[in-house]
Amino acid sequence: MRGEDLLRDSGLRATSIRVRVLEAVVDASGALAQAEILDRVQEQGDADRVSVYRALDALVERHLVVRTSGPDRSYRYCSGDAGACAHSHFYCSRCGAMRCLPPGAFTLDSDLLPEDSVVDRIEMRVEGLCGDCRMKKTHE
Ligand SMILES: [Zn+2]
Ligand SMILES: [Zn+2]
């Protein structure tokens, strides 16, 4: 099982709740809010909220899951293997969907950074309308 292998490689014990949380995030087409992850995990069987959120925190700590800030001060979560460093997102301001962009979507000119600084993480959010919402808008 994919989720179990990822967990084992990270040194985290592969409890069933962690596997289910990780797989919900990996299988998603974009970055999910906490409540969406909870819904998906609960669809697979019983899981209490606290355990799900605690498992999510553990996965973020091990970089299996990337936490990024959403537009509404809530966090969104997506798979760590989408490229942890230059990982940016497209956010649809109408339906709230948040898609992961490939690492090459933006490049950073390191010559423009403050002298002697080092980058751990880049967080960038592009906002607009997704294709579905654009189509709907033109038909209204
Ligand atoms: Zn949309
Ligand atoms: Zn992402």
PDB file of C-alpha atoms and ligand atoms in Angstrom:
ATOM      1  CA  MET A   1       0.000   0.000   0.000  1.00  0.00           C
ATOM      2  CA  ARG A   2       1.346   3.362  -1.075  1.00  0.00           C
ATOM      3  CA  GLY A   3       0.492   5.369   2.042  1.00  0.00           C
ATOM      4  CA  GLU A   4       2.021   2.727   4.299  1.00  0.00           C
ATOM      5  CA  ASP A   5       5.297   2.740   2.347  1.00  0.00           C
ATOM      6  CA  LEU A   6       5.544   6.525   2.458  1.00  0.00           C
ATOM      7  CA  LEU A   7       4.970   6.484   6.202  1.00  0.00           C
ATOM      8  CA  ARG A   8       7.524   3.757   6.810  1.00  0.00           C
ATOM      9  CA  ASP A   9      10.149   5.631   4.739  1.00  0.00           C
ATOM     10  CA  SER A  10       9.606   8.745   6.828  1.00  0.00           C
ATOM     11  CA  GLY A  11      10.110   6.832  10.069  1.00  0.00           C
ATOM     12  CA  LEU A  12       6.549   7.439  11.214  1.00  0.00           C
ATOM     13  CA  ARG A  13       4.544   4.481  12.496  1.00  0.00           C
ATOM     14  CA  ALA A  14       1.936   3.532   9.879  1.00  0.00           C
ATOM     15  CA  THR A  15      -1.196   3.635  12.003  1.00  0.00           C
ATOM     16  CA  SER A  16      -4.418   3.100  10.071  1.00  0.00           C
ATOM     17  CA  ILE A  17      -5.568   6.655  10.705  1.00  0.00           C
ATOM     18  CA  ARG A  18      -2.297   8.126   9.354  1.00  0.00           C
ATOM     19  CA  VAL A  19      -2.502   5.917   6.260  1.00  0.00           C
ATOM     20  CA  ARG A  20      -6.091   7.016   5.602  1.00  0.00           C
ATOM     21  CA  VAL A  21      -5.296  10.712   6.112  1.00  0.00           C
ATOM     22  CA  LEU A  22      -2.213  10.536   3.879  1.00  0.00           C
ATOM     23  CA  GLU A  23      -4.074   8.727   1.125  1.00  0.00           C
ATOM     24  CA  ALA A  24      -6.945  11.208   1.229  1.00  0.00           C
ATOM     25  CA  VAL A  25      -4.438  14.014   0.656  1.00  0.00           C
ATOM     26  CA  VAL A  26      -2.399  12.176  -2.006  1.00  0.00           C
ATOM     27  CA  ASP A  27      -5.502  11.150  -3.959  1.00  0.00           C
ATOM     28  CA  ALA A  28      -6.946  14.672  -4.061  1.00  0.00           C
ATOM     29  CA  SER A  29      -6.584  16.728  -7.235  1.00  0.00           C
ATOM     30  CA  GLY A  30      -5.654  19.856  -5.297  1.00  0.00           C
ATOM     31  CA  ALA A  31      -5.026  21.229  -1.826  1.00  0.00           C
ATOM     32  CA  LEU A  32      -7.759  20.336   0.690  1.00  0.00           C
ATOM     33  CA  ALA A  33      -9.067  22.153   3.744  1.00  0.00           C
ATOM     34  CA  GLN A  34      -8.989  20.297   7.091  1.00  0.00           C
ATOM     35  CA  ALA A  35     -12.744  19.723   6.994  1.00  0.00           C
ATOM     36  CA  GLU A  36     -12.554  18.179   3.508  1.00  0.00           C
ATOM     37  CA  ILE A  37      -9.854  15.778   4.674  1.00  0.00           C
ATOM     38  CA  LEU A  38     -11.982  14.837   7.676  1.00  0.00           C
ATOM     39  CA  ASP A  39     -14.967  14.142   5.366  1.00  0.00           C
ATOM     40  CA  ARG A  40     -12.916  11.932   3.068  1.00  0.00           C
ATOM     41  CA  VAL A  41     -11.350   9.974   5.922  1.00  0.00           C
ATOM     42  CA  GLN A  42     -14.740   9.469   7.564  1.00  0.00           C
ATOM     43  CA  GLU A  43     -16.171   8.171   4.287  1.00  0.00           C
ATOM     44  CA  GLN A  44     -13.705   5.267   4.641  1.00  0.00           C
ATOM     45  CA  GLY A  45     -14.896   4.415   8.141  1.00  0.00           C
ATOM     46  CA  ASP A  46     -15.052   5.682  11.704  1.00  0.00           C
ATOM     47  CA  ALA A  47     -12.531   8.338  12.655  1.00  0.00           C
ATOM     48  CA  ASP A  48     -12.783  11.040  15.266  1.00  0.00           C
ATOM     49  CA  ARG A  49     -11.880  14.610  14.455  1.00  0.00           C
ATOM     50  CA  VAL A  50      -9.055  14.969  16.968  1.00  0.00           C
ATOM     51  CA  SER A  51      -7.259  11.823  15.736  1.00  0.00           C
ATOM     52  CA  VAL A  52      -7.560  12.935  12.117  1.00  0.00           C
ATOM     53  CA  TYR A  53      -6.161  16.399  12.846  1.00  0.00           C
ATOM     54  CA  ARG A  54      -3.404  14.980  15.020  1.00  0.00           C
ATOM     55  CA  ALA A  55      -2.423  12.541  12.252  1.00  0.00           C
ATOM     56  CA  LEU A  56      -2.407  15.432   9.786  1.00  0.00           C
ATOM     57  CA  ASP A  57      -0.016  17.427  12.006  1.00  0.00           C
ATOM     58  CA  ALA A  58       2.348  14.462  12.238  1.00  0.00           C
ATOM     59  CA  LEU A  59       2.359  14.118   8.442  1.00  0.00           C
ATOM     60  CA  VAL A  60       3.106  17.837   8.022  1.00  0.00           C
ATOM     61  CA  GLU A  61       5.995  17.560  10.479  1.00  0.00           C
ATOM     62  CA  ARG A  62       7.547  14.793   8.379  1.00  0.00           C
ATOM     63  CA  HIS A  63       6.948  16.741   5.145  1.00  0.00           C
ATOM     64  CA  LEU A  64       4.699  14.015   3.740  1.00  0.00           C
ATOM     65  CA  VAL A  65       1.995  16.646   3.566  1.00  0.00           C
ATOM     66  CA  VAL A  66       2.547  20.313   2.701  1.00  0.00           C
ATOM     67  CA  ARG A  67       0.579  22.919   4.638  1.00  0.00           C
ATOM     68  CA  THR A  68      -0.116  26.138   2.812  1.00  0.00           C
ATOM     69  CA  SER A  69      -2.222  29.123   3.775  1.00  0.00           C
ATOM     70  CA  GLY A  70      -5.569  29.506   2.065  1.00  0.00           C
ATOM     71  CA  PRO A  71      -7.205  32.800   1.203  1.00  0.00           C
ATOM     72  CA  ASP A  72      -9.432  32.761   4.293  1.00  0.00           C
ATOM     73  CA  ARG A  73      -6.777  32.325   7.005  1.00  0.00           C
ATOM     74  CA  SER A  74      -7.445  28.588   7.023  1.00  0.00           C
ATOM     75  CA  TYR A  75      -4.784  26.118   5.965  1.00  0.00           C
ATOM     76  CA  ARG A  76      -4.894  23.864   2.927  1.00  0.00           C
ATOM     77  CA  TYR A  77      -3.055  20.577   2.694  1.00  0.00           C
ATOM     78  CA  CYS A  78      -1.562  18.774  -0.275  1.00  0.00           C
ATOM     79  CA  SER A  79       0.866  16.037  -1.051  1.00  0.00           C
ATOM     80  CA  GLY A  80       4.519  16.656  -0.194  1.00  0.00           C
ATOM     81  CA  ASP A  81       5.763  14.997  -3.376  1.00  0.00           C
ATOM     82  CA  ALA A  82       4.358  17.771  -5.562  1.00  0.00           C
ATOM     83  CA  GLY A  83       7.688  19.556  -4.959  1.00  0.00           C
ATOM     84  CA  ALA A  84       8.128  21.028  -1.509  1.00  0.00           C
ATOM     85  CA  CYS A  85      10.270  24.059  -2.262  1.00  0.00           C
ATOM     86  CA  ALA A  86       8.832  26.091  -5.114  1.00  0.00           C
ATOM     87  CA  HIS A  87       5.312  24.813  -4.655  1.00  0.00           C
ATOM     88  CA  SER A  88       2.692  27.339  -5.657  1.00  0.00           C
ATOM     89  CA  HIS A  89      -1.075  27.127  -6.005  1.00  0.00           C
ATOM     90  CA  PHE A  90      -3.893  28.396  -8.140  1.00  0.00           C
ATOM     91  CA  TYR A  91      -6.917  29.389  -6.094  1.00  0.00           C
ATOM     92  CA  CYS A  92     -10.355  29.861  -7.635  1.00  0.00           C
ATOM     93  CA  SER A  93     -12.060  32.747  -5.879  1.00  0.00           C
ATOM     94  CA  ARG A  94     -15.496  31.480  -6.841  1.00  0.00           C
ATOM     95  CA  CYS A  95     -15.589  27.750  -5.995  1.00  0.00           C
ATOM     96  CA  GLY A  96     -12.645  27.788  -3.572  1.00  0.00           C
ATOM     97  CA  ALA A  97     -10.765  24.967  -5.321  1.00  0.00           C
ATOM     98  CA  MET A  98      -7.024  25.145  -4.800  1.00  0.00           C
ATOM     99  CA  ARG A  99      -4.844  23.384  -7.362  1.00  0.00           C
ATOM    100  CA  CYS A 100      -1.160  22.584  -6.968  1.00  0.00           C
ATOM    101  CA  LEU A 101       1.061  24.067  -9.644  1.00  0.00           C
ATOM    102  CA  PRO A 102       4.136  22.240 -10.888  1.00  0.00           C
ATOM    103  CA  PRO A 103       7.449  23.354  -9.364  1.00  0.00           C
ATOM    104  CA  GLY A 104       8.444  25.050 -12.618  1.00  0.00           C
ATOM    105  CA  ALA A 105       5.464  27.436 -12.608  1.00  0.00           C
ATOM    106  CA  PHE A 106       7.589  30.137 -10.984  1.00  0.00           C
ATOM    107  CA  THR A 107      11.304  30.590 -10.849  1.00  0.00           C
ATOM    108  CA  LEU A 108      13.043  32.609  -8.209  1.00  0.00           C
ATOM    109  CA  ASP A 109      15.929  34.887  -9.118  1.00  0.00           C
ATOM    110  CA  SER A 110      18.189  34.201  -6.148  1.00  0.00           C
ATOM    111  CA  ASP A 111      20.295  37.258  -7.034  1.00  0.00           C
ATOM    112  CA  LEU A 112      17.380  39.400  -5.855  1.00  0.00           C
ATOM    113  CA  LEU A 113      17.194  37.883  -2.353  1.00  0.00           C
ATOM    114  CA  PRO A 114      18.720  39.664   0.636  1.00  0.00           C
ATOM    115  CA  GLU A 115      22.428  39.023   0.798  1.00  0.00           C
ATOM    116  CA  ASP A 116      23.528  35.697   2.351  1.00  0.00           C
ATOM    117  CA  SER A 117      19.956  34.525   2.962  1.00  0.00           C
ATOM    118  CA  VAL A 118      18.803  30.950   2.430  1.00  0.00           C
ATOM    119  CA  VAL A 119      15.348  29.810   1.260  1.00  0.00           C
ATOM    120  CA  ASP A 120      13.550  26.962   3.043  1.00  0.00           C
ATOM    121  CA  ARG A 121      10.181  27.263   1.443  1.00  0.00           C
ATOM    122  CA  ILE A 122       8.338  29.343  -1.120  1.00  0.00           C
ATOM    123  CA  GLU A 123       4.648  29.930  -0.757  1.00  0.00           C
ATOM    124  CA  MET A 124       2.830  31.579  -3.599  1.00  0.00           C
ATOM    125  CA  ARG A 125      -0.857  31.775  -4.400  1.00  0.00           C
ATOM    126  CA  VAL A 126      -2.263  32.748  -7.748  1.00  0.00           C
ATOM    127  CA  GLU A 127      -5.919  33.790  -7.585  1.00  0.00           C
ATOM    128  CA  GLY A 128      -8.497  33.846 -10.339  1.00  0.00           C
ATOM    129  CA  LEU A 129     -11.311  31.777 -11.806  1.00  0.00           C
ATOM    130  CA  CYS A 130     -10.892  28.104 -12.653  1.00  0.00           C
ATOM    131  CA  GLY A 131     -11.962  26.821 -16.061  1.00  0.00           C
ATOM    132  CA  ASP A 132     -15.260  25.395 -14.731  1.00  0.00           C
ATOM    133  CA  CYS A 133     -16.245  28.651 -13.053  1.00  0.00           C
ATOM    134  CA  ARG A 134     -15.240  30.692 -16.087  1.00  0.00           C
ATOM    135  CA  MET A 135     -17.474  28.557 -18.275  1.00  0.00           C
ATOM    136  CA  LYS A 136     -20.372  28.923 -15.837  1.00  0.00           C
ATOM    137  CA  LYS A 137     -19.917  32.667 -15.678  1.00  0.00           C
ATOM    138  CA  THR A 138     -20.205  33.124 -19.427  1.00  0.00           C
ATOM    139  CA  HIS A 139     -23.461  31.128 -19.442  1.00  0.00           C
ATOM    140  CA  GLU A 140     -25.163  33.148 -16.704  1.00  0.00           C
TER     141      GLU A 140
HETATM  142 ZN    ZN B   1     -13.794  27.558  -9.642  1.00  0.00          ZN
HETATM  143 ZN    ZN B   2      -0.069  21.902  -3.345  1.00  0.00          ZN
END
